[in-house]
Short mmCIF file of C-alpha atoms in Angstrom, two decimals:
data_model
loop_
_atom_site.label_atom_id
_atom_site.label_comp_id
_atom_site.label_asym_id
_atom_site.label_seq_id
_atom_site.Cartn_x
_atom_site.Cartn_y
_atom_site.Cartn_z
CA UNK G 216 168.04 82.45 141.26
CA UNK G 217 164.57 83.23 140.17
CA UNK G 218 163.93 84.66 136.85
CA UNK G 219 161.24 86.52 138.24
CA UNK G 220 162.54 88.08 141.71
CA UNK G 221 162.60 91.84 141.55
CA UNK G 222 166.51 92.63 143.00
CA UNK G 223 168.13 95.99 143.62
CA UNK G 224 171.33 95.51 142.43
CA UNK G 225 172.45 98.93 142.79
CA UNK G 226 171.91 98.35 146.59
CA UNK G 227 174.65 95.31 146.72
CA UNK G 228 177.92 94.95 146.67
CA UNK G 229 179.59 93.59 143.45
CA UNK G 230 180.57 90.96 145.65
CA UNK G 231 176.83 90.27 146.92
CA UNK G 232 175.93 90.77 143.52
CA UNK G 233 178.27 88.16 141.68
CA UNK G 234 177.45 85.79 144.78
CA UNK G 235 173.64 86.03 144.17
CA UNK G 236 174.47 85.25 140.48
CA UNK G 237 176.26 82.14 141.63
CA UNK G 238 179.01 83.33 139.34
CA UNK G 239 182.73 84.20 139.64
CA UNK G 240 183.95 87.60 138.52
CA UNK G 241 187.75 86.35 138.03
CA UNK G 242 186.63 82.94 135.73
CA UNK G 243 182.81 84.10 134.88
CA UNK G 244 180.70 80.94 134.00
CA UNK G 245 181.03 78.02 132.35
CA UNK G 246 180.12 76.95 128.67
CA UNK G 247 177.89 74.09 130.19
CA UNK G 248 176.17 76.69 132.83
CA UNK G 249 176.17 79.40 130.46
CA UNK G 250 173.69 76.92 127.69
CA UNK G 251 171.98 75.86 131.12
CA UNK G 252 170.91 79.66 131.90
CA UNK G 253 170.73 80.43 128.43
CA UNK G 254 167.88 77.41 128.10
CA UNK G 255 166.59 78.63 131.78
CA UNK G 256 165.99 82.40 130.66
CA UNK G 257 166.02 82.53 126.89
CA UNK G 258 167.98 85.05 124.67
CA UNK G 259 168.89 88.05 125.25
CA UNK G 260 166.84 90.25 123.06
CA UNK G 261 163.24 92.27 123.00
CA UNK G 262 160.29 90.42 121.87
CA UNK G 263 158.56 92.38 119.15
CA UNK G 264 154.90 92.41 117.65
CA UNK G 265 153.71 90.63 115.65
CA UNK G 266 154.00 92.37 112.05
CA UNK G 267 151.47 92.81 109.69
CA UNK G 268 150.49 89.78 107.38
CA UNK G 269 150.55 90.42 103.48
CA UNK G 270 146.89 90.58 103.20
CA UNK G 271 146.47 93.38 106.42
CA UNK G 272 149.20 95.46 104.13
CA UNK G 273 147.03 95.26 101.23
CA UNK G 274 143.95 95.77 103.00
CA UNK G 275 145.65 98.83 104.77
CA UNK G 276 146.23 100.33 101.04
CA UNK G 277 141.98 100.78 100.67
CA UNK G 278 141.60 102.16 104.60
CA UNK G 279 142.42 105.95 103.49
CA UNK G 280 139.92 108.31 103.63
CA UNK G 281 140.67 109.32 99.91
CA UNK G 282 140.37 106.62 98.80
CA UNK G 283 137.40 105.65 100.44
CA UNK G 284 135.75 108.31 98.69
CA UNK G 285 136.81 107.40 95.19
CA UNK G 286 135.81 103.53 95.39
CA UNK G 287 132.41 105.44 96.45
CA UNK G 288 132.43 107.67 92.99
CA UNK G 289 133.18 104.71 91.14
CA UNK G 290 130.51 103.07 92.66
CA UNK G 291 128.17 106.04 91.84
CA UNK G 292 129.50 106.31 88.11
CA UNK G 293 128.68 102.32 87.85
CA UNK G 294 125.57 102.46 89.22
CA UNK G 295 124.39 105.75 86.79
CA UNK G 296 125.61 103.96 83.88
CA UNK G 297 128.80 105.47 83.30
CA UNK G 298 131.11 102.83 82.92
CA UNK G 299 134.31 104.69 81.47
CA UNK G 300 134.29 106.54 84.27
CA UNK G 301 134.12 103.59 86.86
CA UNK G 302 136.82 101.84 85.09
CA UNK G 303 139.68 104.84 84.89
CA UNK G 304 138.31 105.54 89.30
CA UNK G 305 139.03 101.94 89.59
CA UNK G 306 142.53 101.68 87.78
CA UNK G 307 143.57 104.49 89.59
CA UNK G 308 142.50 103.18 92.97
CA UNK G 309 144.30 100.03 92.10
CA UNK G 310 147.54 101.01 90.80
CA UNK G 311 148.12 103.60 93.48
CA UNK G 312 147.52 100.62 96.18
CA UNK G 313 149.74 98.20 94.40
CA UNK G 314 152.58 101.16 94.33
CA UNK G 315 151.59 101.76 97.96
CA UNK G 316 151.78 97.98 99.10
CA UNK G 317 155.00 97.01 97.20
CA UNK G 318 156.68 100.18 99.04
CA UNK G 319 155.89 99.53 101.96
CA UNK G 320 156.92 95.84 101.90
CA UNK G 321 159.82 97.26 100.72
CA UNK G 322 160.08 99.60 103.78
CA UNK G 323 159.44 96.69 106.23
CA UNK G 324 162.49 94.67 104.28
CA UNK G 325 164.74 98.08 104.67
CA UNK G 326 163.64 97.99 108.53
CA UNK G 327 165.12 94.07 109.24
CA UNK G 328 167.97 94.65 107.13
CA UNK G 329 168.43 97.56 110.06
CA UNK G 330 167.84 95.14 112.83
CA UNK G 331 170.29 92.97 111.34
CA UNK G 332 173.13 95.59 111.43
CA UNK G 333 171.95 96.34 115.30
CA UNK G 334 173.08 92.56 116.37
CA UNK G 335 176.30 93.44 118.43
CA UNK G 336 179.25 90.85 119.45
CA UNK G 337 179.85 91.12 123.03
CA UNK G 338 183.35 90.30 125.11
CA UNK G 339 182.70 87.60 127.84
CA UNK G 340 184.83 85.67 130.55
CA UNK G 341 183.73 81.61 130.26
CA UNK G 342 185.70 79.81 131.91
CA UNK G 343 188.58 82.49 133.11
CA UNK G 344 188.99 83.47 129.36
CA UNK G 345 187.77 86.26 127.29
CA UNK G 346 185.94 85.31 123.99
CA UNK G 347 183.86 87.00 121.64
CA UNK G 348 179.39 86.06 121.73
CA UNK G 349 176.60 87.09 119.94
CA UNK G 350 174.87 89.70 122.96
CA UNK G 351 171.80 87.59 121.80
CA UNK G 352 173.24 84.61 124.28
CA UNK G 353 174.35 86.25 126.79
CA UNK G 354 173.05 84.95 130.49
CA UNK G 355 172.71 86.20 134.03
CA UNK G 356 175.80 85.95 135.38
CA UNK G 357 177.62 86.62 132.20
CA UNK G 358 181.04 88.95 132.81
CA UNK G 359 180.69 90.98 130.71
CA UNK G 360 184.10 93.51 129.39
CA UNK G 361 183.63 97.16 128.38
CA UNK G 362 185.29 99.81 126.45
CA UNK G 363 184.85 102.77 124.93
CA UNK G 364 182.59 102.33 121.70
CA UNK G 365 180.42 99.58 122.86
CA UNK G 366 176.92 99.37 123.53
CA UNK G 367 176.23 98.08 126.92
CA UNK G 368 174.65 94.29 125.82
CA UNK G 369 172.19 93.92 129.12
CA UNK G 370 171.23 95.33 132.21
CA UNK G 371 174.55 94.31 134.74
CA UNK G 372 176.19 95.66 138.16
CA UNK G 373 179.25 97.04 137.40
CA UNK G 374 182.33 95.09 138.88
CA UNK G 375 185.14 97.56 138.45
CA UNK G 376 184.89 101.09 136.48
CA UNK G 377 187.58 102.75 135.53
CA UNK G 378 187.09 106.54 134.18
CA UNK G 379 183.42 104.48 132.55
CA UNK G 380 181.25 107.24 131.24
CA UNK G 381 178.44 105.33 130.38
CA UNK G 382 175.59 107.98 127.51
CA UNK G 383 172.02 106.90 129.10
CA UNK G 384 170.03 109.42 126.83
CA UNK G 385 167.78 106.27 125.75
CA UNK G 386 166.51 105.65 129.40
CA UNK G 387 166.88 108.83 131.79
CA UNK G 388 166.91 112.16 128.87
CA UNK G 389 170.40 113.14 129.76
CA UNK G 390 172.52 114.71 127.36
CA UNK G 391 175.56 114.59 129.15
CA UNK G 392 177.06 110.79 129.65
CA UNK G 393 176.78 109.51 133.23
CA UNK G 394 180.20 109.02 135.36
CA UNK G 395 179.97 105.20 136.43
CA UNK G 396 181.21 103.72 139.63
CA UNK G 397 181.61 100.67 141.38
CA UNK G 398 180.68 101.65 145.14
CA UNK G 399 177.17 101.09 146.60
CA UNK G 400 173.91 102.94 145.82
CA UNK G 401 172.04 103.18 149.10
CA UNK G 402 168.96 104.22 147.97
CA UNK G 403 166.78 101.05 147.22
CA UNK G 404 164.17 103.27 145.15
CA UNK G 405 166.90 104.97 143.66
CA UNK G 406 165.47 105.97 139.25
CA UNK G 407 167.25 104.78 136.37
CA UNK G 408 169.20 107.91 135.98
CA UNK G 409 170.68 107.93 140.22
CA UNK G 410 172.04 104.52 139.94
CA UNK G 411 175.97 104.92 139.16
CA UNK G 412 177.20 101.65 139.41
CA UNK G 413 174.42 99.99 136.67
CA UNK G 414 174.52 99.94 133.35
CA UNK G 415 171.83 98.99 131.27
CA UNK G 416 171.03 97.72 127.77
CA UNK G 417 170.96 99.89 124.64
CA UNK G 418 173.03 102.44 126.44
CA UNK G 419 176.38 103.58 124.95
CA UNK G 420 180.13 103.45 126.38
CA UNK G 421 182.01 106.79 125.86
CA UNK G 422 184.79 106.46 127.64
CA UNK G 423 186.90 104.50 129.80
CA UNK G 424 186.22 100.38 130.15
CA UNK G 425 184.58 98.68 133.19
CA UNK G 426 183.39 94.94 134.18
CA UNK G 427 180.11 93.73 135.42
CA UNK G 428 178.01 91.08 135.52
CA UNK G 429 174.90 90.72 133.68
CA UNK G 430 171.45 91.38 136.25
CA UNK G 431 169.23 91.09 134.02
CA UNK G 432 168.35 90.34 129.90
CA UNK G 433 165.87 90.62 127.29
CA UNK G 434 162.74 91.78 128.63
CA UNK G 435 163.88 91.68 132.16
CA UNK G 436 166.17 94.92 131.44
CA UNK G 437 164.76 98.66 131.71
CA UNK G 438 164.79 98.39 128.01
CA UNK G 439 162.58 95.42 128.29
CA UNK G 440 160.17 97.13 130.37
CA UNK G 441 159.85 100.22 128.05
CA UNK G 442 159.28 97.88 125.22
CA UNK G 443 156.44 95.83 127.14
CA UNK G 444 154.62 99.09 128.28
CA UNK G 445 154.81 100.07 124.50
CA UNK G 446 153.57 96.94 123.22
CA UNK G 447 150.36 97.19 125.42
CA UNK G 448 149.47 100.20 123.72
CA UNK G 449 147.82 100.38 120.44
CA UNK G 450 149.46 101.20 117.43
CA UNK G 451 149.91 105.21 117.50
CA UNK G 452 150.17 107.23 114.08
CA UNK G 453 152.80 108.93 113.44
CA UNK G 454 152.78 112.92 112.96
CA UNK G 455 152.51 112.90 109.44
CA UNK G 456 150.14 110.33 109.14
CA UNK G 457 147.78 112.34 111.40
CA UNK G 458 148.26 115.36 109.63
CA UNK G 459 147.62 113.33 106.32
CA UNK G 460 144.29 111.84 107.88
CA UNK G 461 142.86 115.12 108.65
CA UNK G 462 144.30 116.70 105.58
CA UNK G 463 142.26 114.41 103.39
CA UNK G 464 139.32 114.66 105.49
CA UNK G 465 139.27 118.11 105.39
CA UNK G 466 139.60 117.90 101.86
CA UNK G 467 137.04 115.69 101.33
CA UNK G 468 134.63 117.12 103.46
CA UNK G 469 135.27 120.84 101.61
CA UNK G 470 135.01 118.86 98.05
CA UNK G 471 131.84 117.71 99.12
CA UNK G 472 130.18 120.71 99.87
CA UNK G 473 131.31 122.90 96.83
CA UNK G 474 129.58 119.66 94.90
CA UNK G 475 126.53 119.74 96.47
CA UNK G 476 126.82 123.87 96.73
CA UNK G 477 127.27 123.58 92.54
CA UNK G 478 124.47 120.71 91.67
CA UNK G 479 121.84 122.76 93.36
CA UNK G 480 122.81 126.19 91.94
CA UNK G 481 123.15 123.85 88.27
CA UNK G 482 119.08 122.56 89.17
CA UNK G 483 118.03 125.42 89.86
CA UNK G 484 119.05 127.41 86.95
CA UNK G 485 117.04 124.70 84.95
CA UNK G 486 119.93 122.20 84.22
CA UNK G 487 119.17 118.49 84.29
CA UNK G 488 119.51 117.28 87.50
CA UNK G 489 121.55 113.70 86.03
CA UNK G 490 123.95 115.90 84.11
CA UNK G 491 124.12 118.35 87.64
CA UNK G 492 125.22 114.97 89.31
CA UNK G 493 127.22 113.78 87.03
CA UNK G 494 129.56 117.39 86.83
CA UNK G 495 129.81 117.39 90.55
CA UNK G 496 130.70 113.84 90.65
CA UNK G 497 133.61 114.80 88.41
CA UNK G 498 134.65 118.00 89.84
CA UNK G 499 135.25 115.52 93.02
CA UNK G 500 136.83 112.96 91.67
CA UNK G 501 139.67 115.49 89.75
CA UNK G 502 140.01 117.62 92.85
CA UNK G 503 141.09 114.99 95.52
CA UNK G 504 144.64 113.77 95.01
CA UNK G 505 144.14 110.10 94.98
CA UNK G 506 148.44 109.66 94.28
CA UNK G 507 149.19 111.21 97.60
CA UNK G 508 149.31 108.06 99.62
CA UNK G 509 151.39 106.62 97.52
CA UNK G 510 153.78 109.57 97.13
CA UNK G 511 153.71 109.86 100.78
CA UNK G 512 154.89 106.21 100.70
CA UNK G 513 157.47 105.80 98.27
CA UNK G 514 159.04 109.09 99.90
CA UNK G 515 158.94 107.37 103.92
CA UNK G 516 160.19 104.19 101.80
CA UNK G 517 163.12 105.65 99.87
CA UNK G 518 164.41 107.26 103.27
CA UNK G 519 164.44 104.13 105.02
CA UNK G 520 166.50 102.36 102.12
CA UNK G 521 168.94 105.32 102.63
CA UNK G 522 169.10 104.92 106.22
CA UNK G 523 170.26 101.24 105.32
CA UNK G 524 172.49 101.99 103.16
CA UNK G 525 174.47 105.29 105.48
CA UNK G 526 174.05 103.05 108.43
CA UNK G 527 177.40 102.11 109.55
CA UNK G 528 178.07 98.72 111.05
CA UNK G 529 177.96 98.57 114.94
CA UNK G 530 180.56 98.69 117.01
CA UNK G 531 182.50 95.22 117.65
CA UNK G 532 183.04 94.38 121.12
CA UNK G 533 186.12 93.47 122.24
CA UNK G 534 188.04 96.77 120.25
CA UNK G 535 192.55 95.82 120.49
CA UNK G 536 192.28 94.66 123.66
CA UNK G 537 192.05 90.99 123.78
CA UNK G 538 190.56 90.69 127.08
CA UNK G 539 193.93 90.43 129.42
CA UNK G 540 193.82 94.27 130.38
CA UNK G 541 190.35 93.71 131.86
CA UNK G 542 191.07 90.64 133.66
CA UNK G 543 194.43 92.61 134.81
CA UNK G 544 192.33 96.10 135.89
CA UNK G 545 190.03 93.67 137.76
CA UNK G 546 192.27 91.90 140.37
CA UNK G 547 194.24 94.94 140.60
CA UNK G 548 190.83 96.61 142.17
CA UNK G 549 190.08 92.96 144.25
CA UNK G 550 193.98 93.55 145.40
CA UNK G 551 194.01 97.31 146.05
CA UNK G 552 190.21 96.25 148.38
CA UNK G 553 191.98 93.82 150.21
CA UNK G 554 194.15 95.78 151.17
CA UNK G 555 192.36 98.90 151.99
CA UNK G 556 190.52 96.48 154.16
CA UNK G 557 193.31 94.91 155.72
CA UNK G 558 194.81 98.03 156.69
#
């Protein structure tokens, strides 16, 4: 079984499916195959990127335009030998990045608290009994139980479905949960969205329960891929920040001119040309709002403590059922095939 072998899984049987998996979908695997696989393929979850170091946070707090241009009037004040006014640019500077920089290390300790609470528990056969893992060690192979409630743990061919609705909003845009089944997809190139008996990670279980067995984990999964094709991209702003960028260099830029528009009008109605500099310089420096970062900040950082705390805890696999009604629904279905087939 290699890790790296591109499989339709839709196309196979269950059968073919658990068979290619060298797994069984009455016992499932092992504890000693299941660390095995688990060593072979890793754990089941999405790599991330690499966050931002403490220094790149601070650093990030003197990168706004706004500020930008006051570190520049407080260089101009210094330099014209006005050092009261240097002094009250810089403290101002200063204390709105230290607001902005505990925030958002704040924010970024709200965020893992949320990743935390997003670590599922996840109902497996090893050895022909049902028991409770961490979705983080789950294997290829793995069979896996579902009900209503749970979030699907990996990518896996379903097994047996019965009445699964399976919400895929995450991967194909539909609003409506997708009807799962347990037949054959004939279509090789079939999309995300066209293959009925799959389901795949970060996707939610509605109604009815099902069995399969895992395909695919971590950043093998559709999931995976999305995550991969994101991290390859460079980091994108957000709406508001964007807005915010050309917000303040709009404001900037407008500042600028009325300064400029004022000195020379000052000069050339005979004023000093040091005290025309000067009053522009200060009509800058009052009109651009050097605390909205770091309103902006505490306000995206306050929300994400609140998401925290409203969050509820994720659903716990496994529900009242303690794993007998699946294994019971599944030879049933092997039973009622048989027979089909027999007769």
């Amino acid at each position: 079984m290699d890790s790296h072998e591109q499989v339709f899984w839709h196309a196979l049987t269950a059968d073919e499916a658990v068979n290619r998996l060298r797994s069984d979908a009455a016992q499932g695997l092992s504890q000693d195959n299941a660390k095995e696989r688990l060593l072979n393929f890793g754990g089941n979850f999405l790599d991330e990127a690499k966050g931002r170091s403490l220094f790149k946070m601070i650093l990030d707090q003197f990168s706004d335009f706004m500020v930008l241009v006051l570190i520049a009037s407080a260089a101009i004040a210094g330099w014209l030998g006005e050092p009261e006014d240097t002094i009250a640019i810089a403290v101002i500077v200063v204390l709105n990045s230290v607001l902005g920089f505990i925030q958002e290390y704040r924010a970024e300790k709200a965020m893992e608290a949320l990743k935390v609470l997003a670590t599922t528990q996840t109902k497996v056969l090893r050895s022909g009994s049902p028991e409770l893992i961490s979705s983080r060690d789950l294997v290829p192979g793995d069979i896996v139980l579902l009900e209503a409630g749970n979030i699907v743990p990996a990518d896996m061919r379903l097994i047996t479905a019965i009445q699964l609705k399976i919400e895929e909003a995450a991967l194909t845009g539909e609003s409506q949960p997708s009807d799962k089944i347990s037949d054959v997809v004939s279509k090789t190139e079939s999309p995300v969205g066209d293959r009925h008996n799959m389901a795949h990670k970060g996707t939610l279980v509605t109604y009815g329960r099902g069995v399969g067995v895992v395909a695919a984990t971590g950043m093998r999964t559709e999931l995976g891929r999305i995550a991969t094709l994101l991290q390859t991209e460079k980091d994108a702003k957000t709406p508001l920040q964007k807005r915010l960028t050309r917000f303040g260099k709009s404001l900037a830029l407008t500042v600028i001119v009325l300064c400029v528009i004022i000195f020379f009008v000052g000069v050339l109605r005979g004023e000093q040309p040091l005290l025309m500099f000067m009053t522009a310089l200060s009509l800058a420096v009052a009109a651009i709002p050097e605390a909205l970062p770091a309103v902006v900040t505490v306000l995206l950082a306050l929300g994400a403590k609140r998401m925290v705390k409203k969050c509820p805890h994720p659903p716990v696999t496994g529900g009242r059922d303690t794993g007998l009604s699946h294994l019971h629904l599944l030879r049933q279905n092997r039973d009622s095939d048989s027979k089909s087939n027999a007769g």
